C-alpha cells in the first residue's frame, strides 16, 4: 500500500460544497443569492474584462514568470521595490509559501480563533504546533496572542479585518504589537479585506522599512471581483520575498490573471465606489437586524457581517439550510468555530433585501425589514 507521510495522515481533505447549479435544481430555485464566500457581487470592471479577452488570445505562451508590469504597478502604489512584491495563485498560495519557507515540524504558529480557516491546515501540513488564541469581544486579543509567543514560535498571523467577525485593529495598537515581537518571528498580516475599511487606516506597507519580519497579504479576489482568476500578492522585506520566491513555481499566476489584476489596479475610483456601497449596506443590514431583534457583531470593516441565529423559528444549526432552501447561501458558523452564528457577505441592494426578507420570515412573525 502507498503510505502518505506522517504529517498528512493526520489531516482531512477540504470538502467543497455542491456546484450552485445543482443546488438550484435540487430545491427548484430559479435564482440563488450567493452570500457565502465574501466575493464581490459585481464582476470585473469592464476594462478588466477587455484586458482579459486580449490576454486570452496569447495563452499558447507561458505567462511572464516575473510578472514584471504587475509587480511594478503594485510596488509603485505601495512605495516599495518590485523585489518586495511576490504574487500568488490567490493569497492562499502565499500562505502555503510562507509555511513552506518558514515552518518545520515542531515549530509553533500563533493565530486567533476564530479566524480565517486556512491558517490551520497550511500550518498542520508542515507538522507545526498551533496556538489558537480566542478572540475577546469578537476581536483580536493582542496581549493574549503575545503571551503565546515562545522560543519555538516562528510565525504569528493576524487577519485584519478579521474573517469571520469583520473586526478591525486600529493602526496604533497593531503597530505596537508588531514592534513588540522578537525579530525572528515572522508576522503575517492578512489584509484580504483591507480595501473595504472605512475607519482610520494605516499604510502598513510603510512599516516594512522598519520590520524585516513583517509580511502583508492582499488579494484581487474580493473588492476587485476576480476570485475565480486566483491572484493575490504579498509585500515583504527583500529577504522574505526572496525566500517565498524560492518555493514558488515560476508560472504560478496565469497570464489572463496578470493582465486582469494590472488593469484592475488602475481604477481606484471604482474600488472606492464598491467600498462605499459596502459601507452603506453594512449600516442598512445592521439597522434591519435591530428592527428584527436579531443580534450581530457590530462594527464590521469588511464585506461581511456575523449574525446570531439562535432563537429563530428553526434551530440554529438548521438556519443556513433553511435559508438555502429559500435561495440564499450563507456560511454556517457551526463549520468554523462560531456555533450560533452565520456569516453573511454583503451583496447588491437587491440581494441583501432578499436575505433580509427570508431572515425576517425565520424570526417568526417578526416585523418585516
Ligand atoms: C482572510 C482571508 N485571507 C485570504 C483569503 C483568500 O483569498 P484568495 O482568494 O486571495 O486566496 C480569504 C478568502 O476568503 C480570506 O478571507
Coordinates of C-alpha atoms and ligand atoms in Angstrom, one line a residue:
X1 CA 0.0 0.0 0.0
X2 CA 1.2 3.5 -0.7
X3 CA 1.6 5.3 2.6
X4 CA 1.3 9.1 2.8
X5 CA 3.8 10.9 5.0
X6 CA 3.1 11.0 8.8
X7 CA 2.1 14.7 8.7
X8 CA -0.6 14.2 6.0
X9 CA -2.0 11.2 7.8
X10 CA -3.4 13.5 10.5
X11 CA -5.1 15.9 8.0
X12 CA -8.5 15.9 6.5
X13 CA -9.5 16.8 2.9
X14 CA -11.3 20.1 2.2
X15 CA -14.8 19.1 1.0
X16 CA -16.1 21.6 -1.4
X17 CA -19.9 22.3 -1.5
X18 CA -22.0 21.1 -4.4
X19 CA -22.0 23.2 -7.6
X20 CA -24.5 26.1 -7.3
X21 CA -26.4 24.8 -10.4
X22 CA -27.0 21.5 -8.6
X23 CA -28.4 23.4 -5.5
X24 CA -30.8 25.4 -7.7
X25 CA -32.1 22.2 -9.3
X26 CA -32.4 20.3 -6.0
X27 CA -34.6 23.0 -4.4
X28 CA -36.4 24.1 -7.6
X29 CA -35.0 27.6 -7.4
X30 CA -34.7 29.9 -10.4
X31 CA -32.1 32.0 -8.7
X32 CA -29.6 31.6 -5.9
X33 CA -28.3 34.6 -4.0
X34 CA -24.7 33.7 -3.0
X35 CA -23.6 35.4 0.1
X36 CA -21.2 32.7 1.4
X37 CA -17.6 33.4 0.4
X38 CA -17.1 37.2 0.7
X39 CA -16.9 37.6 -3.0
X40 CA -17.9 40.8 -4.8
X41 CA -21.5 40.7 -6.1
X42 CA -20.2 42.5 -9.1
X43 CA -17.9 41.1 -11.8
X44 CA -14.6 42.5 -13.0
X45 CA -14.6 46.2 -14.1
X46 CA -15.5 46.4 -17.9
X47 CA -11.9 47.5 -18.8
X48 CA -10.6 44.4 -16.9
X49 CA -12.8 42.1 -19.0
X50 CA -11.4 43.7 -22.1
X51 CA -7.8 43.1 -20.8
X52 CA -8.7 39.5 -20.1
X53 CA -10.0 38.9 -23.6
X54 CA -6.9 40.3 -25.2
X55 CA -4.7 38.3 -22.9
X56 CA -6.7 35.1 -23.6
X57 CA -5.5 35.2 -27.2
X58 CA -1.9 34.7 -26.1
X59 CA -2.3 31.7 -23.8
X60 CA -0.3 29.5 -26.2
X61 CA 2.6 31.1 -24.4
X62 CA 3.6 30.6 -20.8
X63 CA 3.0 33.7 -18.6
X64 CA 5.6 36.3 -17.7
X65 CA 7.2 34.4 -14.8
X66 CA 8.4 37.6 -13.2
X67 CA 5.0 39.3 -13.7
X68 CA 7.1 42.4 -14.3
X69 CA 4.4 45.0 -15.1
X70 CA 2.0 43.9 -12.4
X71 CA 4.7 43.7 -9.7
X72 CA 6.0 47.1 -10.8
X73 CA 2.5 48.6 -10.5
X74 CA 1.9 47.2 -7.1
X75 CA 5.4 48.3 -5.9
X76 CA 4.8 51.8 -7.2
X77 CA 1.4 52.1 -5.4
X78 CA 3.0 50.8 -2.2
X79 CA 6.2 52.9 -2.3
X80 CA 8.2 49.6 -2.4
X81 CA 10.7 48.0 -4.7
X82 CA 9.3 45.4 -7.2
X83 CA 11.6 42.8 -5.5
X84 CA 9.4 43.2 -2.4
X85 CA 6.3 42.0 -4.2
X86 CA 5.5 38.3 -4.5
X87 CA 2.5 37.1 -6.4
X88 CA 0.4 34.0 -5.6
X89 CA -2.3 31.9 -7.1
X90 CA -4.7 33.7 -4.7
X91 CA -3.3 35.0 -1.4
X92 CA -3.9 31.4 -0.1
X93 CA -1.0 30.2 -2.2
X94 CA 1.2 32.8 -0.4
X95 CA 0.1 31.2 2.9
X96 CA 1.5 27.9 1.6
X97 CA 4.7 29.6 0.5
X98 CA 5.1 31.2 3.9
X99 CA 4.6 28.0 5.9
X100 CA 6.8 26.1 3.5
X101 CA 9.6 28.6 3.7
X102 CA 9.5 29.2 7.5
X103 CA 7.9 26.3 9.4
X104 CA 9.4 23.0 10.2
X105 CA 7.9 20.1 12.2
X106 CA 7.5 21.1 15.8
X107 CA 7.7 24.8 15.2
X108 CA 4.9 26.9 16.6
X109 CA 2.5 29.2 14.9
X110 CA 0.1 31.6 16.7
X111 CA -3.2 33.0 15.5
X112 CA -6.6 33.8 16.7
X113 CA -9.7 31.6 16.9
X114 CA -12.0 32.1 15.1
X115 CA -10.1 33.5 12.2
X116 CA -9.6 32.6 8.5
X117 CA -9.9 28.8 8.3
X118 CA -6.9 28.2 6.0
X119 CA -4.2 29.1 8.5
X120 CA -4.7 25.8 10.4
X121 CA -4.4 23.3 7.5
X122 CA -1.4 25.0 5.9
X123 CA 0.4 25.0 9.2
X124 CA -0.6 21.4 10.0
X125 CA 0.6 20.3 6.6
X126 CA 4.1 21.4 7.8
X127 CA 3.7 19.5 11.1
X128 CA 3.7 22.8 13.1
X129 CA 2.1 23.1 16.5
X130 CA -0.8 25.6 16.6
X131 CA -1.6 28.0 19.4
X132 CA -5.1 29.3 18.7
X133 CA -6.0 32.3 20.9
X134 CA -9.7 33.0 21.5
X135 CA -11.0 36.4 20.3
X136 CA -12.0 38.9 23.0
X137 CA -15.3 40.7 22.3
X138 CA -15.1 39.2 18.8
X139 CA -11.7 41.0 18.1
X140 CA -8.1 40.0 18.3
X141 CA -6.7 39.9 21.8
X142 CA -3.2 41.2 21.1
X143 CA -2.0 40.7 24.7
X144 CA -3.1 37.1 24.7
X145 CA -1.5 36.5 21.3
X146 CA 1.7 38.0 22.6
X147 CA 1.7 35.7 25.6
X148 CA 1.6 32.7 23.4
X149 CA 4.8 33.6 21.6
X150 CA 7.6 31.4 23.0
X151 CA 11.0 30.2 21.9
X152 CA 9.6 27.8 19.4
X153 CA 7.3 30.3 17.8
X154 CA 8.3 31.1 14.2
X155 CA 5.1 32.8 12.9
X156 CA 2.2 34.9 14.1
X157 CA -0.8 35.5 11.8
X158 CA -3.2 38.5 12.2
X159 CA -6.2 38.8 9.9
X160 CA -7.2 42.4 9.8
X161 CA -10.1 42.9 9.3
X162 CA -10.7 39.5 10.8
X163 CA -12.7 36.9 9.0
X164 CA -15.3 35.9 10.2
X165 CA -16.1 38.8 12.7
X166 CA -15.1 41.8 10.5
X167 CA -13.5 43.4 13.5
X168 CA -10.6 45.7 12.7
X169 CA -7.5 46.5 14.7
X170 CA -6.6 50.2 14.7
X171 CA -3.2 51.2 13.3
X172 CA -1.5 52.1 16.6
X173 CA -2.1 49.0 18.7
X174 CA -1.4 46.8 15.7
X175 CA 1.9 48.6 15.1
X176 CA 2.9 48.4 18.8
X177 CA 2.1 44.6 18.6
X178 CA 4.3 44.1 15.6
X179 CA 7.1 46.1 17.3
X180 CA 6.8 44.1 20.4
X181 CA 7.5 40.7 18.8
X182 CA 11.0 39.2 18.6
X183 CA 12.6 40.0 15.2
X184 CA 13.0 36.3 14.4
X185 CA 9.2 35.7 14.5
X186 CA 7.5 36.4 11.2
X187 CA 4.4 38.5 11.5
X188 CA 1.9 37.8 8.7
X189 CA -0.7 40.5 8.3
X190 CA -3.6 39.2 6.2
X191 CA -5.3 42.2 4.7
X192 CA -7.6 40.4 2.3
X193 CA -10.4 42.8 3.2
X194 CA -8.4 46.0 3.7
X195 CA -9.9 47.8 0.7
X196 CA -13.3 47.8 2.5
X197 CA -12.0 49.6 5.6
X198 CA -13.7 53.0 6.1
X199 CA -12.2 53.6 9.6
X200 CA -8.8 55.1 10.1
X201 CA -6.4 53.0 8.0
X202 CA -2.7 52.8 8.2
X203 CA -0.5 52.3 5.1
X204 CA 1.0 49.2 6.7
X205 CA 3.3 48.7 3.7
X206 CA 5.3 51.7 5.1
X207 CA 6.0 49.6 8.2
X208 CA 8.1 47.2 6.1
X209 CA 11.0 49.7 6.2
X210 CA 11.2 49.1 9.9
X211 CA 10.2 45.5 10.3
X212 CA 12.1 42.9 8.2
X213 CA 9.9 40.2 9.8
X214 CA 6.6 41.6 8.5
X215 CA 4.6 40.2 5.5
X216 CA 1.4 41.8 4.2
X217 CA -1.0 39.7 2.2
X218 CA -3.6 41.2 -0.1
X219 CA -5.8 39.8 -2.8
X220 CA -7.7 40.6 -6.1
X221 CA -10.4 38.1 -5.1
X222 CA -12.5 40.4 -3.0
X223 CA -13.2 44.1 -3.9
X224 CA -11.7 43.7 -7.4
X225 CA -14.1 40.9 -8.2
X226 CA -11.5 38.4 -9.5
X227 CA -11.9 35.5 -7.1
X228 CA -12.2 33.0 -10.0
X229 CA -8.9 34.0 -11.5
X230 CA -6.8 33.3 -8.4
X231 CA -4.4 36.2 -7.9
X232 CA -3.1 37.7 -4.7
X233 CA 0.1 39.4 -3.5
X234 CA 2.5 39.6 -0.6
X235 CA 4.5 42.6 0.4
X236 CA 7.7 41.9 2.3
X237 CA 11.3 42.8 3.0
X238 CA 13.7 41.6 0.3
X239 CA 15.0 38.5 2.2
X240 CA 11.5 37.3 3.0
X241 CA 10.3 38.0 -0.6
X242 CA 13.3 36.0 -1.9
X243 CA 12.5 33.1 0.4
X244 CA 9.0 33.0 -0.9
X245 CA 10.2 33.1 -4.5
X246 CA 12.4 30.0 -3.8
X247 CA 9.3 27.9 -3.2
X248 CA 7.2 29.4 -5.9
X249 CA 6.9 27.6 -9.3
X250 CA 7.7 30.2 -11.9
X251 CA 4.3 30.3 -13.7
X252 CA 2.1 30.2 -10.6
X253 CA -0.1 33.2 -11.8
X254 CA -1.5 32.8 -15.3
X255 CA -1.3 35.4 -18.0
X256 CA -5.0 36.3 -18.0
X257 CA -4.9 36.8 -14.3
X258 CA -1.9 39.0 -14.5
X259 CA -3.5 41.2 -17.2
X260 CA -6.7 41.5 -15.3
X261 CA -5.0 42.4 -12.0
X262 CA -2.9 45.0 -13.7
X263 CA -5.9 46.7 -15.2
X264 CA -8.0 46.3 -12.1
X265 CA -5.3 48.1 -10.1
X266 CA -5.6 51.2 -12.2
X267 CA -9.2 52.0 -11.2
X268 CA -9.1 53.4 -7.6
X269 CA -12.3 55.4 -8.2
X270 CA -14.2 52.2 -8.9
X271 CA -12.7 50.5 -5.9
X272 CA -13.9 53.5 -3.9
X273 CA -17.4 53.2 -5.2
X274 CA -17.5 49.5 -4.1
X275 CA -16.1 50.4 -0.7
X276 CA -18.9 53.0 -0.3
X277 CA -21.6 50.6 -1.4
X278 CA -20.5 48.0 1.1
X279 CA -20.3 50.6 3.9
X280 CA -23.9 51.7 3.2
X281 CA -25.2 48.2 3.0
X282 CA -23.4 47.2 6.3
X283 CA -25.3 50.0 8.0
X284 CA -28.5 49.1 6.4
X285 CA -28.2 45.5 7.4
X286 CA -27.4 46.4 11.0
X287 CA -30.4 48.7 11.2
X288 CA -32.6 45.9 9.8
X289 CA -31.2 43.4 12.4
X290 CA -32.0 46.0 15.1
X291 CA -35.6 46.2 13.9
X292 CA -35.9 42.4 13.8
X293 CA -34.3 42.0 17.2
X294 CA -31.5 39.8 15.7
X295 CA -28.2 40.2 17.5
X296 CA -25.0 40.6 15.4
X297 CA -21.3 41.6 15.7
X298 CA -21.3 45.3 15.0
X299 CA -18.5 47.4 13.6
X300 CA -17.5 45.2 10.6
X301 CA -15.0 46.8 8.4
X302 CA -15.2 44.1 5.8
X303 CA -17.8 43.0 3.2
X304 CA -19.5 40.6 5.6
X305 CA -21.3 40.5 8.9
X306 CA -21.7 37.9 11.6
X307 CA -25.3 37.4 12.6
X308 CA -26.6 35.4 15.6
X309 CA -29.2 32.9 14.5
X310 CA -30.2 31.2 17.7
X311 CA -33.7 31.7 19.0
X312 CA -35.3 31.8 15.5
X313 CA -38.2 29.7 14.4
X314 CA -35.9 26.9 13.4
X315 CA -33.0 25.5 15.5
X316 CA -29.7 27.4 14.9
X317 CA -27.8 24.6 13.1
X318 CA -30.7 24.4 10.6
X319 CA -30.8 28.1 9.7
X320 CA -28.2 28.0 6.9
X321 CA -30.1 25.1 5.3
X322 CA -33.5 26.9 5.7
X323 CA -32.0 30.0 4.1
X324 CA -30.5 27.8 1.3
X325 CA -33.9 26.2 0.5
X326 CA -35.3 29.7 0.2
X327 CA -32.5 30.6 -2.2
X328 CA -29.9 32.4 -0.1
X329 CA -26.5 30.8 0.5
X330 CA -24.7 32.0 3.7
X331 CA -21.8 30.5 5.7
X332 CA -22.7 28.5 8.7
X333 CA -20.6 29.4 11.8
X334 CA -21.1 25.8 13.0
X335 CA -18.5 24.8 10.4
X336 CA -15.8 27.3 11.5
X337 CA -15.9 27.5 15.3
X338 CA -18.8 30.0 15.6
X339 CA -21.8 27.9 16.6
X340 CA -25.0 30.0 16.8
X341 CA -23.8 32.4 14.1
X342 CA -23.9 32.7 10.3
X343 CA -21.5 34.9 8.2
X344 CA -23.3 36.8 5.5
X345 CA -21.5 38.5 2.7
X346 CA -22.8 41.9 1.7
X347 CA -24.3 41.7 -1.8
X348 CA -26.2 44.1 -4.1
X349 CA -29.1 46.0 -2.6
X350 CA -31.5 43.6 -4.1
X351 CA -29.6 40.5 -2.8
X352 CA -29.4 42.0 0.7
X353 CA -33.1 42.7 0.6
X354 CA -33.8 39.1 -0.3
X355 CA -31.6 37.9 2.5
X356 CA -33.4 40.2 5.0
X357 CA -36.8 39.1 3.7
X358 CA -36.0 35.4 4.3
X359 CA -34.3 36.1 7.6
X360 CA -37.4 38.0 8.8
X361 CA -39.6 35.1 8.0
X362 CA -37.4 32.9 10.3
X363 CA -37.7 35.4 13.1
X364 CA -41.3 34.1 13.4
X365 CA -43.9 36.7 12.9
X366 CA -41.3 39.5 13.5
X367 CA -41.6 42.8 11.8
X368 CA -40.7 42.9 8.1
X369 CA -37.4 44.8 7.5
Ligands
LIG1 C1 -8.8 36.4 5.4 C2 -8.6 35.8 4.1 N1 -7.4 35.7 3.6 C3 -7.3 35.2 2.4 C4 -8.3 34.7 1.6 C5 -8.1 34.0 0.4 O1 -8.1 34.8 -0.7 P1 -7.5 34.3 -2.1 O2 -8.7 34.2 -3.0 O3 -6.7 35.5 -2.4 O4 -6.8 33.1 -2.0 C6 -9.6 34.8 2.1 C7 -10.8 34.4 1.3 O5 -11.8 34.2 1.8 C8 -9.8 35.4 3.4 O6 -11.0 35.5 3.9

